[in-house]
């Protein structure tokens, strides 16, 4: 089929900013970019990066300061003072690293195969769409900006005689965790242009990035290093190897900046060239940077807040910024992309392919947030899930590039699909959705055979097999049985909603019954969710403080943190545990018990502790809101106030755990506005303690306005709430209450 580049560019830009507009196209936008600090989350274990990108863009151009270990997940950690290269692809806030593709490093006077830059923190600057730093040991000022698929570099050298650039095609992140280069093809196109393809295996078992690099002036001399050795033959026009490959380029003496444009493609160098020509045909760095500012400012203005506390403004808009880093477009301007079947596809009109869905994390708040502020984009992501099933035979689970990583618990794509249905955002054939959901919820020996020998085999575990056979997962058969059992019960409820939408009543009823399997883990004696052995008995001995990463009955947590997960069945869950007074007592115990974590191999993800509540990881994110199902919602308001003030701060360590592709930040955005969706799939939000004084959310119905009266740090309790002037009797509002437009008014107090 034929498509014009112009139409595709317009479509992609429209999708990135989809859903809502500020009040009118002529209304001036407020400067919200000024409140974003991309360094927040780059310290502690936040694992974010400070580099330049645009909303949901393929190119995420950032300095790589950390190459090995957990803190190298994004390639950057704030404590570092060395830069190994500026690479064009990154992950934001993950607990596993990958990418770091096509790294460039300008240098001067260094006689080394792999020069390394040093820098001082005070010379770093980062705002949305722009990054700058001075390389002290080389005397070079570096500036970076981007389009969606092109990285744009500006290098200003102190020494005009020593203008050099290294292209490091052996550069990877977390090589000590098995990430490696498996293929390198390179071509010297002309004296100012090179192109090629790098293939790696890591968290994404199959990963291929093609590039087209154009310098603003001719290369004077080329030095090529193959596997650490300088090649002595003449001009290296073409190279094909699986070895480490580096090029050093020397440029003529000139007292002016050197510019570099790097087009990235998911398919081939021809695609990279098309992307570069379509998005950045000229050399105006400042204009490109200004365009990025305007795009980011428009995106951030989808929610306009006011606060008397400047820290809240920075936390809020930095968090909103982080919710728009991923998933990112994984498709060239001509519509081509590499699918989950590892084949090249051309997108049908209206379809845009995306990658990097951290679904187990992001189903909880990121995707619900996008159904409000970018509903068309949220709906498109549902289509990507279904397309992934059509290509790969199973719904995506932490898809990275064109690979299933199989990471985390269960089959969380069901939550995304069920929530779209509940909010009337679902597009496509519901019978196909039902087929995709059911076939992704059972053990698949066919796929186990297909994925044998690859990292994608992690997608197929025996948890589903045992769940279908016994109605529970034996703790003595597979690890993390309780976490999988609880989450699969929720996902099966989601499947029942999908089947219901398709009109398949029998299947809906079947999965509704499976949705009650969570009760099998509920121990009436300890009042916690507990591992069940193959003989039907609870595991003994039992220590609810115990954690053993990937070896215990719980995923990245312990019994305390996992014993409150039945979001789809709260009323029956509360009845099963003995009523709402019992729920309140259990919540009180969770938040006030000792914060000690037992176990020599306890999960490092258990951070941000209040008692045994762990805000640094996703299984706890809904728990403070459960006080709204008790007679003491004020207790939840107290904890929400503490979490937002203490675990989100205006400094590099300002995110208390892995950012996880926007989930930690989406939790803050929604909570600071005063509401949260405990169960995606039920189009209802429960109210909390808002941090903003005033907010306007631009929605399909116009504006949803939030006003908070008497909002001070001391006034952390909600005295009353009015929706469109009517006093609310219960702390809940519907999705339609928000997206149809209206006004929510909180009146705060210092007493409960």
XYZ file of C-alpha atoms in Angstrom:
752
model
C 0.000 0.000 0.000
C 1.123 3.592 -0.520
C 1.353 6.197 2.194
C 2.832 9.649 2.125
C 5.565 10.492 4.579
C 3.783 13.740 5.401
C 0.575 11.978 6.400
C 2.437 9.449 8.523
C 4.382 12.163 10.296
C 1.204 14.040 11.042
C -0.505 10.885 12.256
C 2.297 9.976 14.627
C 2.539 13.481 16.073
C -1.209 13.555 16.497
C -1.167 10.221 18.288
C 1.554 11.311 20.657
C -0.490 14.301 21.769
C -3.778 12.492 21.285
C -6.948 12.819 23.192
C -7.301 16.326 24.459
C -6.394 19.896 23.755
C -5.948 22.837 26.049
C -9.072 24.975 26.122
C -8.634 26.140 22.533
C -5.998 26.188 19.833
C -5.727 29.960 20.233
C -5.450 29.960 24.026
C -1.857 30.659 25.097
C -0.156 27.731 26.763
C 1.369 28.180 30.176
C 5.049 27.314 30.480
C 4.969 23.946 32.237
C 8.346 22.800 30.919
C 10.012 25.078 33.469
C 8.847 22.778 36.286
C 10.301 19.570 34.833
C 13.577 18.306 36.266
C 14.765 15.274 34.258
C 17.418 14.565 36.901
C 14.717 13.517 39.383
C 14.828 9.724 39.485
C 18.400 9.433 38.219
C 19.706 8.834 41.755
C 18.957 6.095 44.307
C 17.236 3.266 42.368
C 14.942 5.384 40.168
C 16.834 4.331 37.012
C 15.596 7.196 34.848
C 17.766 9.049 32.326
C 18.165 12.822 31.829
C 18.695 12.919 28.066
C 16.689 14.420 25.224
C 13.538 12.868 23.793
C 9.994 13.752 22.722
C 6.713 12.263 23.965
C 6.630 8.510 23.302
C 9.466 8.825 20.785
C 11.761 6.091 19.476
C 14.952 8.105 19.960
C 15.882 8.751 23.580
C 19.329 10.336 23.369
C 21.192 10.366 26.665
C 24.657 10.059 28.223
C 25.721 6.612 29.376
C 27.639 6.887 32.646
C 26.968 3.417 34.073
C 27.485 0.276 31.990
C 27.368 -2.613 34.476
C 25.023 -3.755 37.224
C 21.534 -2.852 38.398
C 22.182 0.889 38.341
C 23.013 0.631 34.630
C 19.400 -0.123 33.721
C 18.974 3.256 32.022
C 22.691 3.753 31.369
C 22.863 6.712 33.750
C 23.254 7.241 37.484
C 23.499 10.653 39.073
C 26.468 9.741 41.271
C 28.740 9.132 38.266
C 31.254 11.562 36.775
C 32.312 9.686 33.609
C 30.573 9.451 30.239
C 31.268 6.499 27.929
C 29.073 7.696 25.085
C 25.832 9.342 24.059
C 23.565 6.558 22.827
C 20.177 6.830 21.161
C 17.917 4.273 22.847
C 17.165 3.847 26.543
C 14.755 2.407 29.093
C 13.205 4.667 31.707
C 13.192 3.352 35.251
C 13.343 -0.380 34.641
C 14.886 -2.992 36.901
C 16.662 -4.697 34.003
C 18.802 -2.926 31.412
C 19.098 -3.128 27.648
C 19.456 -0.856 24.610
C 22.111 1.894 24.650
C 22.342 1.607 20.879
C 24.621 3.586 18.507
C 26.873 5.505 20.880
C 28.864 8.582 19.894
C 31.507 10.375 21.958
C 33.324 13.530 20.875
C 36.892 13.755 22.154
C 40.186 15.597 21.651
C 43.801 14.479 21.757
C 43.120 11.057 23.243
C 45.249 8.166 22.037
C 42.942 5.407 23.200
C 40.737 2.774 21.606
C 37.891 3.763 23.905
C 38.222 7.326 25.217
C 36.121 8.165 28.286
C 34.919 11.652 29.171
C 34.867 13.252 32.602
C 32.460 15.975 33.673
C 31.302 18.056 36.623
C 27.690 17.991 37.720
C 27.376 21.762 37.660
C 27.913 21.772 33.872
C 25.019 19.380 33.223
C 21.713 20.821 32.090
C 18.548 18.938 31.198
C 15.081 20.090 30.216
C 12.476 18.191 28.194
C 13.930 17.726 24.737
C 17.403 19.052 25.550
C 20.558 17.950 27.370
C 23.959 19.651 27.697
C 27.245 18.921 29.456
C 30.881 19.960 29.302
C 33.459 17.211 28.826
C 36.219 18.539 31.049
C 39.095 16.334 30.039
C 38.470 16.956 26.336
C 37.424 20.613 26.465
C 34.176 20.028 24.574
C 30.673 21.376 25.153
C 28.017 18.848 24.134
C 24.392 19.690 23.390
C 21.708 17.173 22.415
C 18.172 17.431 21.100
C 15.917 15.121 19.087
C 12.948 14.555 16.865
C 10.910 11.358 17.163
C 13.387 9.190 15.267
C 16.489 11.377 14.946
C 19.157 12.375 17.428
C 20.775 15.767 16.879
C 24.225 16.482 18.410
C 26.153 19.743 18.678
C 29.823 19.586 19.688
C 31.820 22.755 20.393
C 35.561 22.075 20.765
C 37.999 24.271 22.669
C 40.788 23.031 20.395
C 39.807 23.463 16.721
C 42.737 21.265 15.669
C 41.491 18.245 17.603
C 37.904 17.639 16.574
C 37.356 13.920 16.877
C 34.324 11.642 17.320
C 34.149 7.987 18.301
C 31.339 5.813 16.955
C 31.179 2.868 19.364
C 29.212 0.018 17.797
C 30.266 -2.373 20.556
C 28.656 -0.194 23.226
C 26.041 -1.996 25.332
C 24.511 -1.786 28.797
C 24.743 -4.532 31.421
C 27.153 -6.811 29.590
C 27.653 -8.622 32.897
C 23.973 -9.681 32.714
C 24.380 -11.371 29.342
C 23.789 -8.439 27.007
C 26.024 -8.802 23.954
C 26.510 -7.666 20.371
C 25.823 -10.474 17.885
C 26.040 -8.610 14.604
C 27.438 -5.410 13.114
C 27.079 -4.246 9.538
C 28.545 -0.876 8.579
C 28.935 1.096 5.370
C 30.916 4.245 4.645
C 28.393 6.002 2.354
C 30.417 9.129 1.617
C 32.860 11.458 3.369
C 30.159 12.781 5.724
C 27.717 9.856 6.017
C 27.826 6.325 7.411
C 25.102 3.765 8.045
C 24.601 0.257 9.327
C 22.758 -2.150 11.614
C 23.624 -3.360 15.099
C 22.119 -6.582 16.456
C 22.207 -7.508 20.130
C 20.932 -10.168 22.507
C 20.043 -9.264 26.043
C 16.780 -8.760 27.846
C 15.381 -8.512 24.330
C 16.649 -11.738 22.780
C 16.171 -10.349 19.267
C 17.079 -6.687 18.934
C 18.106 -4.870 15.785
C 18.731 -1.143 15.313
C 19.665 0.445 12.015
C 21.153 3.912 11.743
C 22.127 6.639 9.309
C 24.691 9.138 10.609
C 25.386 12.400 8.807
C 28.084 14.862 9.886
C 27.840 18.561 9.092
C 31.211 18.481 7.340
C 33.485 15.933 5.660
C 35.532 13.444 7.649
C 39.266 14.005 7.238
C 40.593 10.697 8.629
C 39.013 7.402 9.710
C 40.473 4.897 12.163
C 38.750 1.541 12.557
C 39.168 -0.786 15.542
C 37.950 -4.348 15.141
C 37.846 -6.312 18.375
C 40.261 -3.811 19.923
C 42.820 -3.809 17.121
C 43.499 -0.991 14.664
C 42.976 -2.122 11.085
C 45.808 -1.153 8.760
C 44.088 -1.675 5.402
C 42.852 1.297 3.420
C 39.351 2.796 3.395
C 36.829 0.626 5.210
C 33.760 1.013 3.020
C 31.910 -2.048 4.298
C 32.219 -4.171 7.419
C 30.205 -7.206 8.516
C 31.217 -8.766 11.810
C 29.982 -10.069 15.145
C 32.978 -8.510 16.901
C 33.366 -5.253 18.762
C 33.520 -2.424 16.238
C 34.631 1.158 16.800
C 35.386 4.052 14.445
C 37.324 7.193 15.255
C 36.690 10.129 12.935
C 38.946 13.177 12.733
C 37.609 16.392 11.211
C 39.459 19.330 9.610
C 40.609 22.210 11.756
C 37.757 24.697 12.108
C 36.731 27.097 14.829
C 33.053 26.194 14.686
C 30.726 23.554 16.148
C 30.434 20.121 14.604
C 26.870 18.876 14.151
C 25.781 15.251 13.875
C 22.391 13.835 12.898
C 21.580 10.190 13.651
C 18.462 8.653 12.165
C 17.296 5.427 13.811
C 15.157 2.723 12.215
C 13.448 -0.393 13.516
C 13.928 -2.062 10.121
C 16.976 -1.141 8.000
C 19.377 1.674 7.057
C 17.037 2.754 4.251
C 14.371 3.309 6.875
C 16.830 5.299 8.970
C 17.587 7.523 5.992
C 13.876 8.108 5.359
C 13.314 8.944 9.008
C 16.197 11.408 8.972
C 15.072 13.143 5.790
C 11.434 13.311 6.876
C 12.061 14.658 10.357
C 15.326 16.614 10.179
C 16.384 17.626 6.706
C 18.182 20.796 7.830
C 20.841 21.701 10.386
C 19.082 24.217 12.629
C 19.801 22.904 16.125
C 18.094 25.739 17.994
C 14.943 25.411 15.894
C 14.777 21.674 16.591
C 15.253 22.292 20.287
C 12.493 24.919 20.248
C 10.155 22.513 18.461
C 10.792 19.952 21.200
C 9.971 22.590 23.822
C 6.662 23.396 22.130
C 5.701 19.726 21.770
C 6.500 19.000 25.410
C 4.752 22.118 26.631
C 1.584 21.217 24.753
C 1.671 17.712 26.190
C 2.251 18.935 29.751
C -0.593 21.445 29.432
C -3.072 18.594 29.183
C -3.199 18.991 32.956
C -2.809 22.521 34.304
C -2.289 22.739 38.040
C -1.728 25.464 40.597
C -0.046 25.053 43.953
C 1.289 27.388 46.598
C 4.082 24.855 47.138
C 6.758 25.055 44.389
C 7.898 21.533 45.274
C 4.490 20.198 44.270
C 4.745 21.925 40.881
C 8.144 20.337 40.196
C 7.093 16.908 41.433
C 3.867 16.991 39.445
C 5.204 18.106 36.076
C 8.310 15.967 36.315
C 6.060 13.009 37.066
C 3.759 13.879 34.156
C 6.849 14.138 31.927
C 7.984 10.676 33.019
C 4.576 9.211 32.129
C 5.176 10.229 28.514
C 8.531 8.526 27.889
C 7.189 5.064 27.106
C 5.675 3.089 25.483
C 7.411 4.549 22.468
C 6.776 4.489 18.725
C 8.414 1.439 17.175
C 7.777 2.165 13.516
C 9.419 4.081 10.674
C 7.861 7.064 8.901
C 6.975 4.819 5.954
C 4.889 2.585 8.247
C 7.298 -0.333 8.390
C 8.237 -2.047 11.633
C 9.656 -5.342 12.872
C 6.828 -7.337 14.407
C 6.650 -9.861 17.240
C 7.083 -12.582 14.601
C 10.428 -11.004 13.606
C 9.004 -10.173 10.190
C 8.796 -6.749 8.571
C 5.256 -5.388 8.500
C 3.756 -2.274 6.969
C 1.159 -0.681 9.214
C -2.391 -0.416 7.998
C -3.790 3.137 7.776
C -4.388 4.532 11.242
C -2.235 1.976 13.034
C 0.995 2.925 14.795
C 3.171 0.275 16.394
C 4.617 0.830 19.889
C 7.037 -1.040 22.115
C 8.228 -1.056 25.741
C 5.067 -1.921 27.650
C 5.997 -2.533 31.285
C 2.509 -3.960 31.734
C 2.739 -5.515 35.199
C 3.764 -2.098 36.499
C 1.833 0.263 34.274
C -1.624 -1.364 34.230
C -2.126 0.091 37.709
C -1.897 3.837 37.024
C -0.144 4.774 33.764
C -2.734 3.229 31.461
C -5.702 4.510 33.520
C -4.171 8.004 33.448
C -3.862 7.877 29.667
C -7.522 6.870 29.289
C -8.273 10.282 30.785
C -5.740 12.618 29.170
C -4.880 10.712 25.955
C -7.803 8.338 25.311
C -7.041 7.810 21.622
C -3.469 6.842 22.457
C -4.682 4.504 25.220
C -7.008 2.868 22.707
C -4.201 2.527 20.173
C -2.111 0.690 22.739
C -4.932 -1.817 23.048
C -4.689 -2.365 19.310
C -0.948 -2.945 19.687
C -1.697 -5.703 22.213
C -4.020 -7.443 19.759
C -1.656 -6.961 16.834
C 1.092 -8.506 18.959
C -1.140 -11.547 19.464
C -1.789 -11.811 15.722
C 1.933 -11.688 14.989
C 3.317 -13.762 17.842
C 0.460 -16.038 18.900
C 0.144 -14.641 22.435
C -0.584 -11.240 23.944
C 2.559 -9.213 24.655
C 4.086 -9.431 28.102
C 6.794 -6.820 28.653
C 7.486 -6.502 24.910
C 10.825 -4.880 24.174
C 11.696 -4.111 20.561
C 10.316 -7.114 18.663
C 10.798 -9.534 21.553
C 8.714 -10.970 24.327
C 10.743 -10.709 27.503
C 8.132 -12.612 29.501
C 8.996 -10.479 32.508
C 6.880 -10.349 35.669
C 3.634 -11.941 36.793
C 0.737 -13.457 34.883
C -0.806 -11.953 31.760
C -1.333 -8.245 32.547
C -2.348 -7.210 29.026
C -5.836 -8.375 30.079
C -6.086 -5.402 32.431
C -5.385 -2.942 29.615
C -8.011 -4.519 27.380
C -10.689 -4.826 30.075
C -10.230 -1.210 31.143
C -10.598 0.017 27.565
C -13.839 -1.936 27.297
C -15.125 -0.541 30.583
C -14.425 3.002 29.379
C -15.883 2.550 25.870
C -12.461 2.936 24.274
C -12.094 -0.554 22.805
C -11.568 -0.792 19.060
C -11.752 -3.923 16.938
C -13.354 -7.354 16.919
C -14.282 -8.382 20.469
C -14.332 -12.035 19.435
C -10.669 -11.675 18.450
C -9.968 -9.938 21.758
C -11.596 -12.850 23.581
C -9.602 -15.392 21.609
C -6.365 -13.532 22.306
C -7.192 -13.299 26.006
C -8.135 -16.933 26.538
C -5.219 -18.340 24.538
C -2.843 -16.116 26.514
C -4.192 -17.309 29.873
C -3.320 -21.003 29.569
C -0.103 -22.971 29.432
C 1.097 -23.197 25.811
C 3.434 -26.142 25.106
C 3.486 -25.101 21.445
C 5.049 -21.785 22.369
C 7.367 -23.425 24.892
C 8.781 -25.395 21.980
C 8.857 -22.356 19.686
C 10.739 -20.208 22.198
C 13.173 -22.894 23.311
C 16.715 -21.574 23.553
C 15.684 -17.909 23.701
C 14.959 -15.423 26.459
C 11.371 -15.396 25.198
C 10.879 -18.788 26.839
C 10.372 -16.838 30.087
C 6.944 -16.028 28.699
C 5.801 -19.631 29.176
C 5.702 -20.838 32.784
C 3.861 -23.648 34.567
C 1.873 -21.281 36.775
C -1.008 -21.241 34.280
C -0.868 -25.009 33.943
C -1.253 -25.578 37.684
C -3.938 -22.929 38.000
C -6.039 -24.630 35.336
C -5.443 -28.115 36.733
C -5.895 -27.553 40.473
C -7.484 -24.145 40.890
C -4.361 -23.006 42.730
C -0.607 -23.015 42.219
C 1.316 -25.448 44.458
C 4.006 -23.579 46.343
C 6.244 -26.646 46.293
C 6.109 -26.816 42.480
C 7.002 -23.302 41.292
C 8.214 -20.108 42.992
C 6.141 -16.961 43.475
C 2.966 -19.052 43.579
C 0.916 -16.679 45.729
C 1.641 -13.595 43.656
C 0.843 -15.416 40.441
C -2.311 -16.929 41.887
C -3.643 -13.596 43.108
C -2.861 -11.684 39.953
C -4.133 -14.392 37.609
C -7.441 -14.318 39.491
C -7.698 -10.620 38.657
C -6.629 -11.156 35.053
C -9.199 -13.942 34.695
C -11.838 -11.517 35.930
C -10.626 -9.145 33.196
C -11.073 -11.942 30.644
C -14.624 -12.465 31.880
C -15.298 -8.789 31.116
C -13.806 -9.146 27.630
C -15.873 -12.267 26.939
C -18.991 -10.513 28.224
C -18.388 -7.667 25.803
C -18.110 -10.215 22.982
C -21.432 -11.730 24.027
C -19.880 -15.028 25.086
C -21.801 -15.570 28.321
C -20.598 -19.103 29.001
C -16.950 -18.118 28.726
C -17.570 -15.009 30.808
C -19.065 -17.144 33.569
C -16.207 -19.657 33.386
C -13.589 -16.967 33.893
C -15.657 -15.235 36.559
C -15.399 -18.450 38.568
C -11.633 -18.537 38.062
C -11.531 -14.969 39.321
C -12.449 -16.312 42.776
C -9.376 -18.547 43.001
C -7.615 -15.870 45.043
C -9.604 -17.068 48.067
C -7.637 -20.325 48.121
C -4.558 -18.476 49.424
C -6.388 -16.661 52.232
C -5.310 -18.139 55.575
C -7.923 -17.492 58.296
C -5.382 -18.090 61.042
C -2.680 -15.606 60.042
C -5.138 -13.411 58.104
C -2.662 -13.178 55.241
C -2.274 -14.646 51.753
C -0.121 -17.715 52.130
C 1.538 -20.362 49.965
C -0.475 -23.553 49.448
C 1.407 -26.836 49.082
C 0.507 -29.599 46.667
C -1.302 -31.523 49.424
C -3.554 -28.543 50.109
C -1.893 -27.431 53.359
C -0.406 -23.998 53.957
C 3.372 -23.735 53.790
C 5.122 -23.969 57.130
C 7.034 -22.432 58.726
C 5.561 -19.058 57.822
C 7.213 -15.663 58.307
C 5.306 -12.741 56.764
C 8.449 -10.561 56.944
C 10.449 -13.001 54.816
C 11.537 -12.277 51.265
C 13.763 -14.209 48.886
C 14.018 -12.670 45.453
C 12.535 -14.968 42.784
C 12.645 -17.904 45.233
C 9.867 -17.365 47.766
C 6.089 -17.539 47.334
C 5.905 -13.821 46.544
C 7.163 -11.644 43.704
C 9.436 -8.818 44.840
C 7.770 -8.725 48.220
C 6.371 -10.722 51.119
C 3.068 -11.838 52.611
C 2.335 -8.436 54.141
C 2.537 -6.622 50.831
C 0.634 -9.214 48.827
C -2.312 -9.877 51.144
C -4.495 -7.026 49.887
C -4.746 -7.862 46.197
C -8.294 -8.688 45.117
C -9.198 -5.404 43.407
C -11.902 -6.920 41.220
C -13.815 -8.418 44.159
C -13.405 -6.028 47.061
C -16.835 -6.539 48.601
C -16.510 -10.320 48.669
C -12.881 -10.084 49.765
C -13.910 -7.928 52.714
C -16.683 -10.360 53.609
C -14.269 -13.285 53.366
C -11.805 -11.736 55.804
C -14.504 -10.813 58.316
C -15.857 -7.405 57.337
C -14.645 -3.856 56.928
C -13.560 -3.530 60.565
C -11.257 -6.499 60.015
C -9.939 -4.863 56.834
C -9.140 -1.726 58.790
C -7.303 -3.709 61.461
C -5.247 -5.518 58.829
C -4.368 -2.248 57.117
C -3.386 -0.726 60.464
C -1.104 -3.684 61.108
C 0.488 -3.386 57.683
C 1.355 0.281 58.152
C 2.487 0.093 61.780
C 4.329 -3.215 62.090
C 8.127 -3.395 62.016
C 9.759 -2.452 58.712
C 12.323 -5.215 59.068
C 12.622 -7.493 56.031
C 13.922 -10.965 56.835
C 15.966 -13.114 54.478
C 19.523 -13.002 53.192
C 18.269 -12.784 49.599
C 15.460 -10.306 50.193
C 14.281 -8.447 47.111
C 16.023 -5.124 46.553
C 12.727 -3.861 45.135
C 11.231 -3.577 48.624
C 11.803 0.151 49.225
C 9.787 3.085 50.509
C 8.628 1.304 53.641
C 5.948 2.455 56.059
C 5.673 -0.538 58.309
C 5.512 -3.272 55.683
C 3.829 -1.092 53.079
C 6.440 -0.708 50.298
C 5.738 2.190 47.968
C 8.893 1.564 45.969
C 7.217 -1.378 44.249
C 3.898 -1.766 42.499
C 2.057 -4.424 44.582
C 1.552 -1.826 47.340
C 0.332 1.038 45.175
C -3.391 0.606 45.745
C -3.289 -0.283 49.420
C -3.567 3.126 51.133
C -6.757 3.708 49.152
C -8.356 0.604 50.652
C -9.142 2.629 53.772
C -12.005 4.022 51.682
C -13.654 0.616 52.075
C -13.543 1.075 55.857
C -15.111 3.582 58.240
C -11.788 5.438 58.557
C -10.825 6.895 55.163
C -8.878 9.587 57.035
C -6.185 7.023 57.789
C -5.576 6.560 54.094
C -5.402 10.348 53.672
C -2.672 10.499 56.311
C -0.575 7.880 54.564
C -1.140 9.375 51.120
C 0.046 12.742 52.415
C 3.180 11.136 53.857
C 3.935 9.140 50.699
C 3.629 12.144 48.390
C 5.723 14.380 50.640
C 8.432 11.933 51.673
C 8.769 9.505 48.749
C 8.546 12.088 45.928
C 11.087 14.889 46.280
C 12.817 17.532 44.145
C 16.206 15.818 43.955
C 17.881 13.019 41.965
C 16.833 10.444 44.578
C 13.290 11.777 44.461
C 11.666 8.522 43.312
C 11.731 5.894 46.052
C 12.073 2.854 43.751
C 12.385 1.915 40.090
C 10.332 4.391 38.050
C 9.119 1.450 35.931
C 8.285 3.218 32.672
C 6.009 5.813 34.226
C 4.097 3.844 36.856
C 5.662 5.469 39.915
C 5.071 8.869 38.350
C 1.529 8.114 37.180
C 0.660 7.114 40.747
C 1.810 10.557 41.898
C -0.014 12.437 39.131
C -3.337 10.776 39.899
C -2.885 10.875 43.662
C -1.853 14.544 43.646
C -5.065 15.273 41.734
C -6.970 13.438 44.452
C -8.159 10.194 42.894
C -6.957 6.710 41.949
C -8.379 3.685 40.118
C -7.971 0.673 42.397
C -9.301 -1.770 39.810
C -8.683 -1.129 36.117
C -11.662 -2.712 34.417
C -14.107 -1.075 36.813
C -14.504 2.525 35.562
C -14.454 4.047 39.007
C -11.943 6.131 40.952
C -11.684 6.419 44.697
C -10.738 9.708 46.308
C -7.684 10.519 48.356
C -5.830 13.551 49.662
C -5.083 15.976 46.775
C -1.801 17.890 46.806
C -2.719 20.509 44.195
C -4.660 23.649 45.027
C -6.369 23.763 41.673
C -6.259 21.708 38.475
C -7.827 21.688 35.044
C -7.711 18.419 33.122
C -8.516 18.769 29.447
C -10.858 15.913 28.582
C -13.117 14.947 25.700
C -16.051 16.708 27.385
C -14.105 19.952 27.792
C -12.609 20.546 31.212
C -12.615 18.665 34.479
C -11.777 21.150 37.193
C -10.488 20.276 40.642
C -10.543 22.860 43.423
C -9.050 22.210 46.845
C -10.167 24.581 49.605
C -8.002 25.166 52.694
C -5.200 23.050 51.285
C -2.154 23.211 53.564
C 0.288 20.633 54.920
C -1.639 20.644 58.213
C -4.987 20.274 56.483
C -4.403 16.765 55.199
C -7.913 15.448 55.886
C -10.856 15.650 53.511
C -13.829 17.211 55.286
C -16.228 16.955 52.350
C -16.266 16.610 48.582
C -18.684 18.032 46.048
C -19.110 16.872 42.467
C -20.739 19.490 40.276
C -22.052 21.158 43.405
C -23.556 18.006 44.919
C -22.156 16.631 48.165
C -20.694 13.156 47.728
C -21.810 10.584 50.284
C -19.040 8.130 49.388
C -15.444 8.756 48.239
C -15.927 7.467 44.693
C -16.474 9.024 41.274
C -16.918 7.433 37.864
C -14.746 7.671 34.767
C -17.559 9.473 32.971
C -17.741 12.027 35.782
C -14.216 13.037 34.764
C -14.146 12.726 30.981
C -17.549 14.337 30.460
C -16.249 17.442 32.188
C -17.322 19.007 35.432
C -16.046 20.230 38.759
C -14.741 18.356 41.793
C -14.347 20.363 44.992
C -12.433 19.170 48.055
C -12.737 20.971 51.373
C -9.793 20.162 53.610
C -9.415 20.203 57.392
C -6.758 19.615 60.047
C -9.040 17.199 61.911
C -10.652 13.954 60.847
